[in-house]
GROMACS .gro file of C-alpha atoms in nm:
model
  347
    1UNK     CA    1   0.000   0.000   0.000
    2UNK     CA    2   0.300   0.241   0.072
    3UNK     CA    3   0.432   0.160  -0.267
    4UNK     CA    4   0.096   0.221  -0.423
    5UNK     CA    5   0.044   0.586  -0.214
    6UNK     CA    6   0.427   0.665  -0.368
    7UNK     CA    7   0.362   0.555  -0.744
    8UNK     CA    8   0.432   0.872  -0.855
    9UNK     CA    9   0.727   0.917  -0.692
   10UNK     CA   10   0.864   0.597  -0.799
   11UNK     CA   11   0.757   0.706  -1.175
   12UNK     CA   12   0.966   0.969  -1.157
   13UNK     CA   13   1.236   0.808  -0.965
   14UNK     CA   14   1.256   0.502  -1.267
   15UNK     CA   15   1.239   0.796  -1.529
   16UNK     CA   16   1.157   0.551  -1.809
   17UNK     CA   17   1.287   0.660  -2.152
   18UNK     CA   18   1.606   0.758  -2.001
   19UNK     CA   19   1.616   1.181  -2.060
   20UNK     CA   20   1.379   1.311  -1.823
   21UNK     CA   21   1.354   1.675  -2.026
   22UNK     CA   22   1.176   1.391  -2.325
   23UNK     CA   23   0.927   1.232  -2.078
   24UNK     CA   24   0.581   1.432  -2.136
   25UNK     CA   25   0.297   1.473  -1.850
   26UNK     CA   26   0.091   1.228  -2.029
   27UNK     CA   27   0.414   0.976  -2.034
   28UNK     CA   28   0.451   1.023  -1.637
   29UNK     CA   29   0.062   0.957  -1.573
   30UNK     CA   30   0.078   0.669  -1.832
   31UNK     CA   31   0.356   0.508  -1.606
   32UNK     CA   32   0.236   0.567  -1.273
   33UNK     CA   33  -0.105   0.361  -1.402
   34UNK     CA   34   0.129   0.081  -1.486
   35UNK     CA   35   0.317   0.095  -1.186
   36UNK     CA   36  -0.031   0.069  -0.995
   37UNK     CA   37  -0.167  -0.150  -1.157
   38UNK     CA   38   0.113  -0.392  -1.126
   39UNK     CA   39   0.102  -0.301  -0.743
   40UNK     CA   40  -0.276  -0.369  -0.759
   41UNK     CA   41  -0.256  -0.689  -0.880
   42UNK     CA   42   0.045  -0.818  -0.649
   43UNK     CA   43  -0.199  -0.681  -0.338
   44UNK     CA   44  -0.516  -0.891  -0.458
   45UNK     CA   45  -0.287  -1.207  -0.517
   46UNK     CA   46  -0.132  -1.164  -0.138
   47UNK     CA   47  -0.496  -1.069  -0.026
   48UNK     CA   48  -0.640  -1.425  -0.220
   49UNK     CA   49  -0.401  -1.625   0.020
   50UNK     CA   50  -0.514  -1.481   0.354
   51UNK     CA   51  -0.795  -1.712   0.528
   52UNK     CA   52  -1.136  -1.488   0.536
   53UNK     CA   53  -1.137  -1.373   0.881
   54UNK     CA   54  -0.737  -1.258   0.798
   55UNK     CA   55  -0.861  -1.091   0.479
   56UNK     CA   56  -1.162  -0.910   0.645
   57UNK     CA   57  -0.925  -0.802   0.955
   58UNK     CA   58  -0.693  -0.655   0.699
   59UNK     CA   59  -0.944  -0.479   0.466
   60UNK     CA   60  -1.223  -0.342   0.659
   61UNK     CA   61  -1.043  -0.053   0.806
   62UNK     CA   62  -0.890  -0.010   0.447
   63UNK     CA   63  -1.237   0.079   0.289
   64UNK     CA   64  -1.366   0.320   0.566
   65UNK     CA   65  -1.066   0.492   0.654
   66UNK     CA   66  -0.819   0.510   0.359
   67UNK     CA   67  -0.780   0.853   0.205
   68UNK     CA   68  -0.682   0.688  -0.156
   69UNK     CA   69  -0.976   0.633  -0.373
   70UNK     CA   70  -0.813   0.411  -0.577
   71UNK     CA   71  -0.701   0.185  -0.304
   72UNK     CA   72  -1.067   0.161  -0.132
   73UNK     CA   73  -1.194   0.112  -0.510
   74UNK     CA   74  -0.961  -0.177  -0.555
   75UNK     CA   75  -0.985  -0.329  -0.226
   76UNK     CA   76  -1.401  -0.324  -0.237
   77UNK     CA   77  -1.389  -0.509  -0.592
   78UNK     CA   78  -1.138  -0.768  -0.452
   79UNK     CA   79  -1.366  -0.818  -0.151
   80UNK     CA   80  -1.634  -0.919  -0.361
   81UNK     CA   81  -1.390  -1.155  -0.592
   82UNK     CA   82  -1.259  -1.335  -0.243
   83UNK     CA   83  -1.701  -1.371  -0.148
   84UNK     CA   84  -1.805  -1.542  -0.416
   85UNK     CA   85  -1.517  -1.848  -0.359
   86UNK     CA   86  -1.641  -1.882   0.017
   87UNK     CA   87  -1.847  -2.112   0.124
   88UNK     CA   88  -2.185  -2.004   0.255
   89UNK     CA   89  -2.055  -2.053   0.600
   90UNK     CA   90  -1.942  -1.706   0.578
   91UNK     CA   91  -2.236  -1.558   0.529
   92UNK     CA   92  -2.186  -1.389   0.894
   93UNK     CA   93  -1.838  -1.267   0.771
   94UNK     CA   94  -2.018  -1.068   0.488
   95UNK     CA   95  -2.273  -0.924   0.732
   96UNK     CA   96  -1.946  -0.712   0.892
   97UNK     CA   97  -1.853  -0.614   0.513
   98UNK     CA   98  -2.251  -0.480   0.427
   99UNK     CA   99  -2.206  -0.276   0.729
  100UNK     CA  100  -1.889  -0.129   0.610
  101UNK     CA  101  -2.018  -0.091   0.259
  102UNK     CA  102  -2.349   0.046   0.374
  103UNK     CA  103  -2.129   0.367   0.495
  104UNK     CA  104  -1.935   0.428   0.185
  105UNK     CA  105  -2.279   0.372   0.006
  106UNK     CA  106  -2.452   0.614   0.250
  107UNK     CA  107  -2.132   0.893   0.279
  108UNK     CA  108  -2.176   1.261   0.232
  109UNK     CA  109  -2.001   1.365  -0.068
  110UNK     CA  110  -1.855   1.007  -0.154
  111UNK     CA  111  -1.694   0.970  -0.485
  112UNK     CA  112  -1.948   0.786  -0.716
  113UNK     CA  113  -1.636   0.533  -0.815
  114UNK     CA  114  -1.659   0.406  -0.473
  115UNK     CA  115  -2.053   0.415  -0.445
  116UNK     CA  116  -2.053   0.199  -0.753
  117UNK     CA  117  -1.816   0.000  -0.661
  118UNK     CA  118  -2.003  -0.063  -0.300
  119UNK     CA  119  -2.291  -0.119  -0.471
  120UNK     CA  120  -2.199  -0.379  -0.664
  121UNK     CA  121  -1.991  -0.596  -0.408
  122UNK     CA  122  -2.299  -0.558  -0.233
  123UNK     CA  123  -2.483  -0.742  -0.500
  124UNK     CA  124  -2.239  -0.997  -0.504
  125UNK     CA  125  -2.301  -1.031  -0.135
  126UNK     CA  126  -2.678  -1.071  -0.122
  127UNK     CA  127  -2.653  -1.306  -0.484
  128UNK     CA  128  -2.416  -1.530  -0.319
  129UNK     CA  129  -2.559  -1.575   0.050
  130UNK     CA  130  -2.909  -1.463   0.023
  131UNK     CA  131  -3.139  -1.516   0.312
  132UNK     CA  132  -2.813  -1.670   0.492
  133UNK     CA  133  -2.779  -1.259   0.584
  134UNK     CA  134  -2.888  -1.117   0.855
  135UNK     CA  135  -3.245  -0.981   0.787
  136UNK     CA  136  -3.184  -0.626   0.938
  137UNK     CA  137  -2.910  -0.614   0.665
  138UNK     CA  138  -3.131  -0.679   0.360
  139UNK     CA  139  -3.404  -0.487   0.486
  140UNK     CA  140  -3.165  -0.188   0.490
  141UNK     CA  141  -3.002  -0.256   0.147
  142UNK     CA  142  -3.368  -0.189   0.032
  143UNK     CA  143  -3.373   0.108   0.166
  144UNK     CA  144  -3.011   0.213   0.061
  145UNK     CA  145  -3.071   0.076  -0.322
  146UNK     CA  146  -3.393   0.238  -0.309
  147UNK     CA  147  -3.231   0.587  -0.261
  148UNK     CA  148  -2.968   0.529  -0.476
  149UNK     CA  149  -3.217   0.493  -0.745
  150UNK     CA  150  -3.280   0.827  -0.741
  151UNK     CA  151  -2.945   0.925  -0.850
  152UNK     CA  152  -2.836   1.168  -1.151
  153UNK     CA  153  -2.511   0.952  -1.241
  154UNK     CA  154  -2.631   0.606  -1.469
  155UNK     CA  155  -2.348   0.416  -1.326
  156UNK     CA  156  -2.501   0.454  -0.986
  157UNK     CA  157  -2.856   0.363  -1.097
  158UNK     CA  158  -2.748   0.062  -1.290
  159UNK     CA  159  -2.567  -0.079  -0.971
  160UNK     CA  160  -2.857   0.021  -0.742
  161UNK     CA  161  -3.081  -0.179  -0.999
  162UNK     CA  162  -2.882  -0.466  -0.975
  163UNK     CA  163  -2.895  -0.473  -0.560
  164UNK     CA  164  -3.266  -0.479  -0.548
  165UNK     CA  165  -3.315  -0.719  -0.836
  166UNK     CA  166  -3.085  -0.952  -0.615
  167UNK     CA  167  -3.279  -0.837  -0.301
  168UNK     CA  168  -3.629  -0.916  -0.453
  169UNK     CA  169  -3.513  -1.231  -0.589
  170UNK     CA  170  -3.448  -1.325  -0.174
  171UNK     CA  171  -3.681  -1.180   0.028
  172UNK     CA  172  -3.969  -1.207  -0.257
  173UNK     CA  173  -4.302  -1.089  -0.091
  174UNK     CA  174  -4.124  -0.975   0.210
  175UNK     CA  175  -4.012  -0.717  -0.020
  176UNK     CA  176  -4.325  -0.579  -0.109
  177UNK     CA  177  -4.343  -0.276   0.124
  178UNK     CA  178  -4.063  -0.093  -0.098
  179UNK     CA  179  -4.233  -0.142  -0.406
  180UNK     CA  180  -4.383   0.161  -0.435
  181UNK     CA  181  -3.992   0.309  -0.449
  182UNK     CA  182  -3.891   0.041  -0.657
  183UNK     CA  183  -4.118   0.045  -0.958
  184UNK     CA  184  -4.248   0.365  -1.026
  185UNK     CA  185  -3.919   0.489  -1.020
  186UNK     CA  186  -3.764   0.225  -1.235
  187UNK     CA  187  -4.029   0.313  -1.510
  188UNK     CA  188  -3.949   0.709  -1.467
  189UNK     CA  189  -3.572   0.549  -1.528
  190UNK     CA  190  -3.630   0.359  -1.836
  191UNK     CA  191  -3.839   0.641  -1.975
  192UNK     CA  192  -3.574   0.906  -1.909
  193UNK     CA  193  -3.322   0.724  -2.093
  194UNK     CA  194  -3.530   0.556  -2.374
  195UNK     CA  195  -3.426   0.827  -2.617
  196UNK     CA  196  -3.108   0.930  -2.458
  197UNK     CA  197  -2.806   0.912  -2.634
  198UNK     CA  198  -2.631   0.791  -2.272
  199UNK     CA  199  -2.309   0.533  -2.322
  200UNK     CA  200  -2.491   0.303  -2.066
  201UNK     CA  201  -2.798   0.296  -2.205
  202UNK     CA  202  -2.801  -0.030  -2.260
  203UNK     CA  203  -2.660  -0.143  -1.925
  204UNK     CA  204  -2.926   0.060  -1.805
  205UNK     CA  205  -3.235  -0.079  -2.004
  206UNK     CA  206  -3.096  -0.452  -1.897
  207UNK     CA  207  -3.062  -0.384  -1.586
  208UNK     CA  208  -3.437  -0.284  -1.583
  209UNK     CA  209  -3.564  -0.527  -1.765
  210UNK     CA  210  -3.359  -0.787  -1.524
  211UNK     CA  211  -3.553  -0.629  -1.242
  212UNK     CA  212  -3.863  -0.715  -1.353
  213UNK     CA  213  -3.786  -1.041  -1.413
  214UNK     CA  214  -3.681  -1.114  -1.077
  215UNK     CA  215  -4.029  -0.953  -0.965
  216UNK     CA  216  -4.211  -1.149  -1.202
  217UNK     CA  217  -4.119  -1.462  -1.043
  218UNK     CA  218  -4.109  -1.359  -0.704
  219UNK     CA  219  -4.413  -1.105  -0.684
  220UNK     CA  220  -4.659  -1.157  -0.993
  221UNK     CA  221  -4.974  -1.074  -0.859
  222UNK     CA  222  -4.811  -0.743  -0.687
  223UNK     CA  223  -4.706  -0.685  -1.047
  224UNK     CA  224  -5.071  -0.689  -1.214
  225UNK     CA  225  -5.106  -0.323  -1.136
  226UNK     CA  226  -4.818  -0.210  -1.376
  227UNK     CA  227  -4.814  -0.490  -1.582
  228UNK     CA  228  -4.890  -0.264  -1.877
  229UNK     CA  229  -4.595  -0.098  -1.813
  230UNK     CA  230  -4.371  -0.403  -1.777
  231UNK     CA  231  -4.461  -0.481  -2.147
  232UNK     CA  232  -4.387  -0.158  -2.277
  233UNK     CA  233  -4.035  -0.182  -2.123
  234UNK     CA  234  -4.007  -0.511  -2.288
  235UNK     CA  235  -4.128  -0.423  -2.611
  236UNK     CA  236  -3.922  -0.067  -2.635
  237UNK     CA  237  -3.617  -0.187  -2.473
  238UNK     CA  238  -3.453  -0.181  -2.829
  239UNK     CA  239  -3.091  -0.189  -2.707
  240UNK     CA  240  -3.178  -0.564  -2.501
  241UNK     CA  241  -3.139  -0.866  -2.717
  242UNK     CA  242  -3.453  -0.994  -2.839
  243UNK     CA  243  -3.356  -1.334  -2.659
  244UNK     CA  244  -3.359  -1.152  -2.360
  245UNK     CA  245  -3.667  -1.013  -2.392
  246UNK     CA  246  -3.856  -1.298  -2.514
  247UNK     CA  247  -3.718  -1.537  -2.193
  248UNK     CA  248  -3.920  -1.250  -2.018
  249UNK     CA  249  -4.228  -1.300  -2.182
  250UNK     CA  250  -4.182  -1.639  -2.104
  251UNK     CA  251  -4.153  -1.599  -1.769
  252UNK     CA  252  -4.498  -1.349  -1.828
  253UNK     CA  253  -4.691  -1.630  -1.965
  254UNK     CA  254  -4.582  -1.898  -1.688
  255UNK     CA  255  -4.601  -1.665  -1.373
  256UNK     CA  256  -4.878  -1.430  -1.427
  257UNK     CA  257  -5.306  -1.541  -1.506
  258UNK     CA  258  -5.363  -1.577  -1.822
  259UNK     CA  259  -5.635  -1.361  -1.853
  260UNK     CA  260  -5.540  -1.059  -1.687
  261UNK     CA  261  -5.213  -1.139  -1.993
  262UNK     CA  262  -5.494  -1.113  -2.287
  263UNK     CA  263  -5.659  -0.802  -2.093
  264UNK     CA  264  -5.311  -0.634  -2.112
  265UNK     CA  265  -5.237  -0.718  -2.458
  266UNK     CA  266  -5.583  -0.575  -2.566
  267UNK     CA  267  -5.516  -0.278  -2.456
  268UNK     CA  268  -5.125  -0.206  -2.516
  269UNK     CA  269  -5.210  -0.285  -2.884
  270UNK     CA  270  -5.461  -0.004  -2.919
  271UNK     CA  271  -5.211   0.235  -2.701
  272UNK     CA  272  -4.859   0.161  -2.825
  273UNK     CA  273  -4.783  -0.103  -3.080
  274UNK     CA  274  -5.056  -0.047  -3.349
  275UNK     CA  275  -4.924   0.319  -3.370
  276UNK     CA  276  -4.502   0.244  -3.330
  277UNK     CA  277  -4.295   0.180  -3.677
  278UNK     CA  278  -4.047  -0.070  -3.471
  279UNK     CA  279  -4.090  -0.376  -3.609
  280UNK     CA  280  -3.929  -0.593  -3.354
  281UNK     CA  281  -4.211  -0.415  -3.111
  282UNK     CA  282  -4.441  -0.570  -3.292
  283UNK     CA  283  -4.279  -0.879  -3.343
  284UNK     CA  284  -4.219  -0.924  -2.945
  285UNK     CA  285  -4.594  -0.852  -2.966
  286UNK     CA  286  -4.712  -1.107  -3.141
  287UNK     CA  287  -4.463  -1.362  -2.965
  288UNK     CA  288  -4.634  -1.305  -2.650
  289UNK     CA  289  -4.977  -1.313  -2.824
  290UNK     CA  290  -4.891  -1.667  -2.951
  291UNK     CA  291  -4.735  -1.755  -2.602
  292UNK     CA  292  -5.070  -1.669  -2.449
  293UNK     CA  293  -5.320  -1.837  -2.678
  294UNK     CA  294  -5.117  -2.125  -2.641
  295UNK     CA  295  -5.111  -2.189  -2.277
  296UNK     CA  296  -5.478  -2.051  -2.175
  297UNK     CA  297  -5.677  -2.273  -2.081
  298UNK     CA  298  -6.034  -2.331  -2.157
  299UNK     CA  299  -6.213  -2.114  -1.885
  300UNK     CA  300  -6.005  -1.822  -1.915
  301UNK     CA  301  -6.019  -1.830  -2.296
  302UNK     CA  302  -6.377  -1.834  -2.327
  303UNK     CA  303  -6.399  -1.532  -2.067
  304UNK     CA  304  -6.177  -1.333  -2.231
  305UNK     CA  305  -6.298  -1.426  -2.605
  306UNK     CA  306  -6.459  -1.145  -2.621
  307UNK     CA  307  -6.112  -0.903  -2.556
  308UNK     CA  308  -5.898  -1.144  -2.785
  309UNK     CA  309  -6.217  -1.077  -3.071
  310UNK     CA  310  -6.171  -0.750  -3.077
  311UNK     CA  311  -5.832  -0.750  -3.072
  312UNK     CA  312  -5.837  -0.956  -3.332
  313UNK     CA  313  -6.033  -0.706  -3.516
  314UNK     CA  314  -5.802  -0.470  -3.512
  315UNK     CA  315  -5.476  -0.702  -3.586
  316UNK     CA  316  -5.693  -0.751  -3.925
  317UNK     CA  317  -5.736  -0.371  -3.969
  318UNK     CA  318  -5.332  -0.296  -3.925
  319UNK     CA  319  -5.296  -0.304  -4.290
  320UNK     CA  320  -5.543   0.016  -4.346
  321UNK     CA  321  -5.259   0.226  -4.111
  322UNK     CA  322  -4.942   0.053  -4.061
  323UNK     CA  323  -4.639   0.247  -4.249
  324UNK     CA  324  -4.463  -0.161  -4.311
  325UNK     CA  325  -4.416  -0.300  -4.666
  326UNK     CA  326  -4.645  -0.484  -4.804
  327UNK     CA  327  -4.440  -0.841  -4.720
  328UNK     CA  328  -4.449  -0.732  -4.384
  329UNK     CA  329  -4.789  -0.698  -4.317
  330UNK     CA  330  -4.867  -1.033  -4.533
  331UNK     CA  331  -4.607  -1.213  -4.230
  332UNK     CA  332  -4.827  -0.976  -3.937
  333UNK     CA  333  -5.162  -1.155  -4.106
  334UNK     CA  334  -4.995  -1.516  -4.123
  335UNK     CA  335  -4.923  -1.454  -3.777
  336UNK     CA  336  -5.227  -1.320  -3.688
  337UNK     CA  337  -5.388  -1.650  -3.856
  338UNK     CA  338  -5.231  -1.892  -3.696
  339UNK     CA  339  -5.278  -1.782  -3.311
  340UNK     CA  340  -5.680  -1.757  -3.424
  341UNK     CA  341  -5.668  -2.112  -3.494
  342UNK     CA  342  -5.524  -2.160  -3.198
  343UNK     CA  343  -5.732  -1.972  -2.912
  344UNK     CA  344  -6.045  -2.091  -3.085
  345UNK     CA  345  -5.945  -2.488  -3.040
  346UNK     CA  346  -5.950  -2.401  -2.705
  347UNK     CA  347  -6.292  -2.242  -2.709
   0.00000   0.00000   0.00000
């Protein structure tokens, strides 16, 4: 660490290239990141030998009271590399870290590098032990993530995404008392940076997309009241892979009734895909659609006939105002065809 705090120093003392008058600013900050990293690496290699209880002795006053950001940026990503090769009788060895992490999360004026990076071994922490933690301690990473949300920087909201996606994938209904900051503020999220031209965008727009996910399996009926909204993210999150998006679905069709599935699709047709020129949109549409008509079952299709009719109406009408070639449409109608056929067997 003493070496690290001195790279500079030694940068200057090595003078690489020889004549010092030739060595440029750019030169001596090029070599002092080698030097560190090199330094970096050596410290998480000695720091990968040292029994857990050694290692956490050794780093915990490191991340709270170190003045180099580097150093406490290092040492937090390290302490989530040496986690996730424990064994998960060490889950109360990573209750001492949250606590630590919780104050670098929680610090006035913290530098975001290190709120990330706390963020994000906190993840780790709750993904790898789960409800091993101590319950006080997952409660209050709620909280935490929950205000972190509501930061300006991406990088921040991305990892705060992450924590409660990992958090709601544990406590599952026990979780439900934070929704209301989880989800409307999530959909403010993905809506703010739908049309941004952000470099994390689509970090971002996984990460949300992820969330749901998680809350589709562990809270679906919580989820019926914004489950409009949980398609348009899925349909609009163009910079997600489509594989992605349509293991969602999936997870749509086999978590969540049925019905109240058709009753959605009715009426984010009329609202948002009919009118969008994104093809894939409507592609995803139609997936789910299919999905549905396929795994209804009898009851529920003949109560809802009468939604899936007049959607299916207005599938037939797309040609009269849809802005797609004329092969296009023809594949929308084949489509559209074939689930018919297939809700009416079930009539």
């Amino acid at each position: 660490l003493e070496f690290i705090n001195n790279a500079d120093q030694i940068s200057s003392n090595l003078n690489i290239g020889g004549d010092e008058s030739s060595s440029s600013e750019a030169d001596a900050e090029e070599n002092t990141k080698e030097i560190k990293d090199v330094l970096f690496g050596l410290l998480g290699h000695i720091l990968d030998l040292l029994p857990i209880q050694d290692f956490i002795t050794s780093v915990l006053p490191l991340l709270s009271r170190s003045n180099d950001e580097a150093i406490r940026h290092h040492l937090t990503l390290v302490t989530a590399t040496k986690f996730e090769l424990e064994p998960m009788e060490s889950a109360q060895t990573a209750d001492r870290v949250i606590d630590t992490l919780f104050e670098n999360i929680s610090g006035e004026n913290e530098a975001s590098s290190i709120v990330q990076a706390s963020l994000n071994t906190l993840s780790t922490l709750i993904s790898k032990f789960g409800d091993k933690l101590d319950s006080s301690l997952l409660t209050q990473s709620l909280k935490i993530s929950t205000q972190s949300l509501l930061s300006e920087r991406s990088e921040i909201i991305i990892s705060s995404l992450n924590v409660l996606t990992n958090i709601v994938q544990t406590l599952g209904v026990k979780s439900i008392a934070f929704y209301p900051k989880i989800v409307p503020p999530t959909l403010k999220i993905f809506q703010k940076f739908q049309d941004s031209d952000d470099s994390l965008r689509q970090q971002l727009q996984l990460s949300v997309i992820l969330l749901f996910a998680s809350m589709i399996k562990r809270l679906p009926s919580f989820l019926l009241s914004n489950l409009t909204d949980v398609f348009r993210v899925i349909f609009f999150a163009d910079d997600v892979q489509d594989s992605i998006r349509l293991s969602v679905i999936s997870l749509i069709v086999e978590h969540i009734e049925l019905k109240e599935v058709m009753k959605t699709l009715g009426k984010i047709w009329l609202s948002d895909i009919s009118t969008t020129d994104n093809s894939v949109s409507v592609s995803l549409f139609l997936s789910t659609l299919e999905s549905t008509a396929e795994a209804i079952d009898k009851k529920s299709a003949t109560s809802q006939s009468p939604v899936f009719f007049k959607l299916l109406l207005s599938l037939f009408e797309y040609r009269s105002i849809s802005s797609f070639d004329t092969n296009t449409i023809s594949r929308i109608e084949a489509s559209v065809h074939q689930i018919a056929n297939a809700y009416v067997l079930k009539l």
